[in-house]
PDB file of C-alpha atoms in Angstrom:
ATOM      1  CA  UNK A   1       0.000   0.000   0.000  1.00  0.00           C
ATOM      2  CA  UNK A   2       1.052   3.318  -1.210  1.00  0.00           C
ATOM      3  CA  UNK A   3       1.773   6.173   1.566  1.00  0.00           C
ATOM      4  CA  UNK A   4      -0.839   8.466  -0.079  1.00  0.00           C
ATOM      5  CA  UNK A   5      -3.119   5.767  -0.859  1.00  0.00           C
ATOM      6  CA  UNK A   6      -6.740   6.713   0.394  1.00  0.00           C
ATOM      7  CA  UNK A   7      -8.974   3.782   1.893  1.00  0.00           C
ATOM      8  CA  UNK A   8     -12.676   3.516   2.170  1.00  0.00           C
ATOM      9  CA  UNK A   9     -14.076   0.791   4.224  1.00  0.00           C
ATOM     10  CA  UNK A  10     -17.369   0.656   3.229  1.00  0.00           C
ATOM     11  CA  UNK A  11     -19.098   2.380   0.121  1.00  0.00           C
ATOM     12  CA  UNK A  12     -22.134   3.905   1.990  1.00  0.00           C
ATOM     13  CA  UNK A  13     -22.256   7.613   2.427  1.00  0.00           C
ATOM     14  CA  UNK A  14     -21.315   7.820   5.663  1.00  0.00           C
ATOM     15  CA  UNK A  15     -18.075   5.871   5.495  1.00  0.00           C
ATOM     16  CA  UNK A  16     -15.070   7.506   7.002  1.00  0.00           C
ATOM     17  CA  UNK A  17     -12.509   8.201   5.317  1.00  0.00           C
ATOM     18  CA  UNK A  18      -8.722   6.459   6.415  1.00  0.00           C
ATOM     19  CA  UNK A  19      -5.411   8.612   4.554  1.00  0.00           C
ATOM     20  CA  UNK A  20      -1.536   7.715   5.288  1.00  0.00           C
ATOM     21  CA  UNK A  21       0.466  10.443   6.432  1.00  0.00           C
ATOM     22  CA  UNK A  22       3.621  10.533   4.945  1.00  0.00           C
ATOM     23  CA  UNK A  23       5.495  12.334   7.721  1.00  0.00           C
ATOM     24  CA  UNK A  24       3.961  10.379  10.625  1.00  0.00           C
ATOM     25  CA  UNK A  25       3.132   7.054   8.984  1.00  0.00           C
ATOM     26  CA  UNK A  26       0.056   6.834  11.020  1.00  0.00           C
ATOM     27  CA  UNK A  27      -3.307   6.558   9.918  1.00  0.00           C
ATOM     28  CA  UNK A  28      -5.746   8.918  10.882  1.00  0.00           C
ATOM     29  CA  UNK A  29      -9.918   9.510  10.399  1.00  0.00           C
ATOM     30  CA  UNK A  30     -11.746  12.497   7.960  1.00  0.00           C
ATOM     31  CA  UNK A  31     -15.313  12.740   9.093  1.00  0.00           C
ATOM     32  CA  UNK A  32     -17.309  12.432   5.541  1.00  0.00           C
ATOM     33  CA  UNK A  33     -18.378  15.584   3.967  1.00  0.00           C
ATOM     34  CA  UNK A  34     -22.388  16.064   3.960  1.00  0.00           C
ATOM     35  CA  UNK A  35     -23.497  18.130   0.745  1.00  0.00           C
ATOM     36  CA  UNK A  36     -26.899  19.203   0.593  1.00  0.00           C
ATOM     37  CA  UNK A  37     -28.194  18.836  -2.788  1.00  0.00           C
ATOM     38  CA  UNK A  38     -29.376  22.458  -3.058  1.00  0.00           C
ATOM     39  CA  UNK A  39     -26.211  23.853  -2.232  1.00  0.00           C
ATOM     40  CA  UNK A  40     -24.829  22.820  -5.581  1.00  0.00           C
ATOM     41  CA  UNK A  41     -27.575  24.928  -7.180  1.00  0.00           C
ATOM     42  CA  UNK A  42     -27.471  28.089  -4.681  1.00  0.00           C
ATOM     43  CA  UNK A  43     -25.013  31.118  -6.334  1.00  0.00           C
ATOM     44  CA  UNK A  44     -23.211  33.366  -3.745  1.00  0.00           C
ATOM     45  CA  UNK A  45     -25.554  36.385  -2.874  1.00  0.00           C
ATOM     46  CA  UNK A  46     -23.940  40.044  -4.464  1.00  0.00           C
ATOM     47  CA  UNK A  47     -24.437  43.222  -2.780  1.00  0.00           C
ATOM     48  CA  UNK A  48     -26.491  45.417  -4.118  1.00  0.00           C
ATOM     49  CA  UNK A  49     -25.221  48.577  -5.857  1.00  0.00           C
ATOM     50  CA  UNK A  50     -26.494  51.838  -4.194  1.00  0.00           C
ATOM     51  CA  UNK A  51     -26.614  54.666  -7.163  1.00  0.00           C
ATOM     52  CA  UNK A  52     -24.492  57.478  -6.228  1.00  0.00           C
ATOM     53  CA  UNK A  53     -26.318  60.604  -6.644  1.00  0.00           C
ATOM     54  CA  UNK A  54     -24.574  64.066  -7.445  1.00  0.00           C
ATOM     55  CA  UNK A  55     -25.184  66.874  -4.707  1.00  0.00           C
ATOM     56  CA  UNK A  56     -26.758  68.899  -7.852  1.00  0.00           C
ATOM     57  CA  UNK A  57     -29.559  66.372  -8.334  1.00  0.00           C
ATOM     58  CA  UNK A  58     -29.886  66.226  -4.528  1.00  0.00           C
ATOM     59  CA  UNK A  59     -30.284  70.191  -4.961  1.00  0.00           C
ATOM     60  CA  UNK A  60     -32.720  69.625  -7.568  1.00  0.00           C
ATOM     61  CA  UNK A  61     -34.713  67.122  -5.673  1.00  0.00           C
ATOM     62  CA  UNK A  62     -34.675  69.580  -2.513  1.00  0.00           C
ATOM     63  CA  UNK A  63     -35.961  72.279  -4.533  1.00  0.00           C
ATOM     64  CA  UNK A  64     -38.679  70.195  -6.372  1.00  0.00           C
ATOM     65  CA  UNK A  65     -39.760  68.647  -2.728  1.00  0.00           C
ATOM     66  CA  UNK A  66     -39.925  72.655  -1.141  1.00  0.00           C
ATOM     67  CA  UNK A  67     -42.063  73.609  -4.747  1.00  0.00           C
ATOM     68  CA  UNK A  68     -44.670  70.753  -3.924  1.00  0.00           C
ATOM     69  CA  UNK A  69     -44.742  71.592  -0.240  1.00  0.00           C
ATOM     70  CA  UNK A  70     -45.135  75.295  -0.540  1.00  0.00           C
ATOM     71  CA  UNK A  71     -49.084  76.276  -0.155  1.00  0.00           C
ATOM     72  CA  UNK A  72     -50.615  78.265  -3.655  1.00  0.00           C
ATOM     73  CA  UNK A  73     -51.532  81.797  -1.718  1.00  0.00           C
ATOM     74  CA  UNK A  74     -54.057  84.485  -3.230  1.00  0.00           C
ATOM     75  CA  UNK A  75     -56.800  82.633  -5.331  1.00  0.00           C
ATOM     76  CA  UNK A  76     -58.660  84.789  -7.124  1.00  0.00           C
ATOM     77  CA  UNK A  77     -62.302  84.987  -7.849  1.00  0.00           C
ATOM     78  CA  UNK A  78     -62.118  83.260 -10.729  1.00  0.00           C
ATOM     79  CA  UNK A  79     -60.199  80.415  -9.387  1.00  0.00           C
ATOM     80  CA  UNK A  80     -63.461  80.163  -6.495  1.00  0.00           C
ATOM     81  CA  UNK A  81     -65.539  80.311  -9.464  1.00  0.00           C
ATOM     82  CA  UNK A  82     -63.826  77.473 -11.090  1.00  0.00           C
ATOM     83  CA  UNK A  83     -63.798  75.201  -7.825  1.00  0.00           C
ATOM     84  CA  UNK A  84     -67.709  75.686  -7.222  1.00  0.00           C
ATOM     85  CA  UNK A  85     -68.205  74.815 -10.693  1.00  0.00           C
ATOM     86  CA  UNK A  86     -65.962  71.544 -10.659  1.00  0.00           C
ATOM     87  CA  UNK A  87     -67.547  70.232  -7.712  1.00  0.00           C
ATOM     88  CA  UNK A  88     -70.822  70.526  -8.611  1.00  0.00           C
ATOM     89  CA  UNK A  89     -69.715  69.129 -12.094  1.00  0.00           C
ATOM     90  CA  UNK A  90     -68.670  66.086  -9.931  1.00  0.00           C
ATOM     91  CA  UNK A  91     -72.379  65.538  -8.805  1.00  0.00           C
ATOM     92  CA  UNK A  92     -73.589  65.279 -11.943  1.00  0.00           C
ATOM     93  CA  UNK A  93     -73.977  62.250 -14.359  1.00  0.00           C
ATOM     94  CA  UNK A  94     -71.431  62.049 -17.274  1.00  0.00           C
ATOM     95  CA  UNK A  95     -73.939  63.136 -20.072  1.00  0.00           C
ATOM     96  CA  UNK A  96     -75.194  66.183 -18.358  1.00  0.00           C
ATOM     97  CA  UNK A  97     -71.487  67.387 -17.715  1.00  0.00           C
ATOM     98  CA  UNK A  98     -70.747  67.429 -21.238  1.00  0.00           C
ATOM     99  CA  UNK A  99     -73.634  69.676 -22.031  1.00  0.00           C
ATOM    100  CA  UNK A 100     -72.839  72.206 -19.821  1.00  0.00           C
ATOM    101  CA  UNK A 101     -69.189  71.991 -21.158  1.00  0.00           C
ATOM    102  CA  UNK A 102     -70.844  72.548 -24.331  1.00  0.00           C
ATOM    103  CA  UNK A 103     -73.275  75.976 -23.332  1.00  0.00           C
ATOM    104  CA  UNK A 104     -70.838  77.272 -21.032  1.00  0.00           C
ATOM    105  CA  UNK A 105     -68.333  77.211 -23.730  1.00  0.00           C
ATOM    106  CA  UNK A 106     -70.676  78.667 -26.111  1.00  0.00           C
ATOM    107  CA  UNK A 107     -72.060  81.294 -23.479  1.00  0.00           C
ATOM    108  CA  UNK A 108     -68.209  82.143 -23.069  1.00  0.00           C
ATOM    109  CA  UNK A 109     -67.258  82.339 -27.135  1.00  0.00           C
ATOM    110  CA  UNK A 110     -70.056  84.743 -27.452  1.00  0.00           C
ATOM    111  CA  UNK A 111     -69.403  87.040 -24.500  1.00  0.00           C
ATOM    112  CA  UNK A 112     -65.685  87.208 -26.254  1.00  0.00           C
ATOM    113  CA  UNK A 113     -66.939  88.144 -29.426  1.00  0.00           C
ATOM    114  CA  UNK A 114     -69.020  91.100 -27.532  1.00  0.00           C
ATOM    115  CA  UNK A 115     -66.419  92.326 -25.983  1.00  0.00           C
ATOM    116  CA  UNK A 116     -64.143  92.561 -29.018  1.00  0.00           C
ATOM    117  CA  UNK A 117     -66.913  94.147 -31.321  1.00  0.00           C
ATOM    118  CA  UNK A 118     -66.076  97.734 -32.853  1.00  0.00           C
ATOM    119  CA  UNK A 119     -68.332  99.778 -31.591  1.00  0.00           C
TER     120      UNK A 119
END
């Protein structure tokens, strides 16, 4: 037998494993190696990538955020106007909303076309 030869006793799964030393001559015992048969099939996990982002697009975004946040002051009449009218447009059935559209639209053409006549 060869110093390096490796020995198996048995050839069930959980057979020990006997090797030679070289240096010591004596034979010693390697515990078998359990695999689990989805560990052949997992891939090591990679770390996400975090986007760096530029201090001007952090500017940007600061600005946009302070834009959205900031309240609209001094409405007008006609923006009251417009906010009675869409939320009693919002009570109504689809059909009927369309039709006012339609006069309103009219009744507002024609008031522009007064207004602009030479006397």
């Amino acid at each position: 037998m060869d110093l390096n030869t490796t020995i198996l006793p048995s050839s069930s799964p959980c057979a020990f494993r006997t090797t030679l030393n070289k240096t010591s001559k004596n034979a010693y015992v390697k515990p078998p190696v359990k695999r689990s048969p989805l560990a052949s099939n997992l891939s090591p996990m990679r770390k996400a990538k975090i986007p760096k982002v530029s201090p001007e697009s952090e500017e940007v975004q600061y600005a946009i955020l302070d834009a959205l946040r900031e309240e609209h002051v001094g409405s007008d009449a006609i923006k009251g106007i417009l906010l009675r009218l869409g939320e009693g447009l919002r009570r109504l059935p689809y059909r009927r909303r369309a039709e006012l559209e339609i006069e309103w639209l009219r009744q507002l053409r024609e008031a522009e076309l007064e207004c602009n006549e030479i006397p």
